[in-house]
């Protein structure tokens, strides 16, 4: 998932123009974390709220800016070999240190 998110962020201009032709950049951003939650069958998820779901929702809504890819320290251990240099420290959110993908200049 990490390389796929990186490709989407880096190719945002091309995707915006070639795939969607809106005449503007798509304003997406990505936030990645690992966590656990209880599995519930389809149709039986009405009260499914967990710390993991709550954290990733708020990380995406309150912290991650458009065009950014932010990853928690829990998920950072899954960064593939050779891509670790593409991320820099980006502060803390709740109890997690965060990394942000460096953007080319």
Coordinates of N, CA and C in Angstrom, one line a residue, residues 35-84:
X35 N -3.8 -0.9 12.9 CA -4.5 -1.0 14.1 C -5.4 -2.2 14.0
X36 N -6.2 -2.4 15.1 CA -7.1 -3.6 15.1 C -8.5 -3.2 15.4
X37 N -9.4 -3.9 14.9 CA -10.8 -3.7 15.2 C -11.5 -5.1 15.2
X38 N -12.7 -5.1 15.7 CA -13.5 -6.4 15.7 C -14.2 -6.5 14.3
X39 N -14.1 -7.7 13.7 CA -14.8 -8.0 12.5 C -16.3 -8.2 12.8
X40 N -17.1 -7.6 12.0 CA -18.6 -7.8 12.1 C -19.1 -8.1 10.7
X41 N -20.0 -9.0 10.6 CA -20.6 -9.3 9.3 C -21.4 -8.1 8.7
X42 N -21.4 -8.1 7.4 CA -22.1 -7.1 6.6 C -23.6 -7.0 7.2
X43 N -24.0 -5.7 7.4 CA -25.3 -5.5 8.0 C -25.3 -5.5 9.5
X44 N -24.2 -5.9 10.1 CA -24.2 -5.9 11.6 C -23.1 -5.1 12.1
X45 N -22.8 -3.9 11.5 CA -21.7 -3.1 11.9 C -22.2 -1.7 12.5
X46 N -23.4 -1.6 12.9 CA -24.0 -0.4 13.3 C -23.3 0.3 14.4
X47 N -22.7 -0.4 15.4 CA -22.0 0.3 16.5 C -20.5 0.1 16.5
X48 N -19.9 -0.3 15.3 CA -18.5 -0.6 15.2 C -17.7 0.7 15.3
X49 N -17.1 1.0 16.4 CA -16.2 2.1 16.6 C -15.1 1.6 17.4
X50 N -13.9 1.9 17.0 CA -12.7 1.4 17.7 C -11.7 2.5 17.7
X51 N -10.7 2.4 18.6 CA -9.7 3.4 18.7 C -8.9 3.5 17.3
X52 N -8.7 2.4 16.6 CA -8.0 2.4 15.3 C -8.8 3.2 14.3
X53 N -10.1 2.9 14.2 CA -11.0 3.6 13.2 C -11.0 5.1 13.6
X54 N -11.2 5.5 14.8 CA -11.2 6.8 15.3 C -9.9 7.6 15.0
X55 N -8.8 6.9 15.3 CA -7.5 7.6 15.1 C -7.3 7.9 13.6
X56 N -7.5 6.9 12.7 CA -7.2 7.2 11.3 C -8.2 8.2 10.7
X57 N -9.4 8.2 11.2 CA -10.4 9.2 10.7 C -9.9 10.6 11.1
X58 N -9.5 10.8 12.3 CA -9.1 12.1 12.8 C -7.7 12.5 12.2
X59 N -6.8 11.6 12.0 CA -5.6 11.9 11.4 C -5.8 12.4 10.0
X60 N -6.6 11.8 9.3 CA -6.9 12.3 7.9 C -7.7 13.6 7.9
X61 N -8.6 13.8 8.8 CA -9.4 15.0 8.7 C -8.8 16.2 9.4
X62 N -8.0 16.0 10.5 CA -7.5 17.1 11.3 C -6.0 17.4 11.0
X63 N -5.3 16.4 10.5 CA -3.8 16.6 10.4 C -3.3 16.7 9.0
X64 N -3.7 15.7 8.2 CA -3.1 15.6 6.9 C -3.6 16.6 5.9
X65 N -2.7 17.3 5.3 CA -3.1 18.4 4.3 C -3.3 17.8 2.9
X66 N -4.0 18.5 2.1 CA -4.2 18.1 0.7 C -2.8 17.9 0.0
X67 N -2.7 16.8 -0.7 CA -1.4 16.5 -1.4 C -0.4 15.8 -0.6
X68 N -0.7 15.6 0.7 CA 0.3 14.9 1.6 C 0.0 13.4 1.7
X69 N 1.1 12.7 2.1 CA 1.0 11.3 2.5 C 1.6 11.2 3.8
X70 N 0.9 11.0 4.9 CA 1.3 10.9 6.2 C 1.2 9.5 6.7
X71 N 2.2 9.0 7.5 CA 2.2 7.6 8.0 C 2.5 7.6 9.4
X72 N 1.8 6.8 10.2 CA 2.1 6.8 11.7 C 3.4 5.9 11.9
X73 N 3.9 6.1 13.1 CA 5.1 5.3 13.5 C 4.8 3.8 13.5
X74 N 3.5 3.4 13.8 CA 3.1 2.0 13.8 C 3.2 1.5 12.4
X75 N 2.8 2.2 11.4 CA 2.8 1.8 10.0 C 4.2 1.9 9.4
X76 N 5.0 2.8 9.9 CA 6.3 3.0 9.3 C 7.2 1.8 9.2
X77 N 7.0 0.8 10.1 CA 7.8 -0.4 10.0 C 7.5 -1.2 8.8
X78 N 6.5 -0.8 8.0 CA 6.1 -1.5 6.8 C 6.6 -0.8 5.6
X79 N 7.3 0.3 5.7 CA 7.9 1.0 4.6 C 8.9 0.1 3.9
X80 N 8.8 -0.2 2.6 CA 9.7 -1.1 1.9 C 11.1 -0.6 2.0
X81 N 12.0 -1.6 1.9 CA 13.5 -1.3 1.9 C 13.7 -0.4 0.7
X82 N 14.5 0.7 0.9 CA 14.8 1.6 -0.2 C 13.9 2.8 -0.2
X83 N 12.8 2.8 0.4 CA 11.9 3.9 0.4 C 11.9 4.7 1.7
X84 N 12.6 4.3 2.7 CA 12.6 5.0 4.0 C 13.1 6.4 3.9

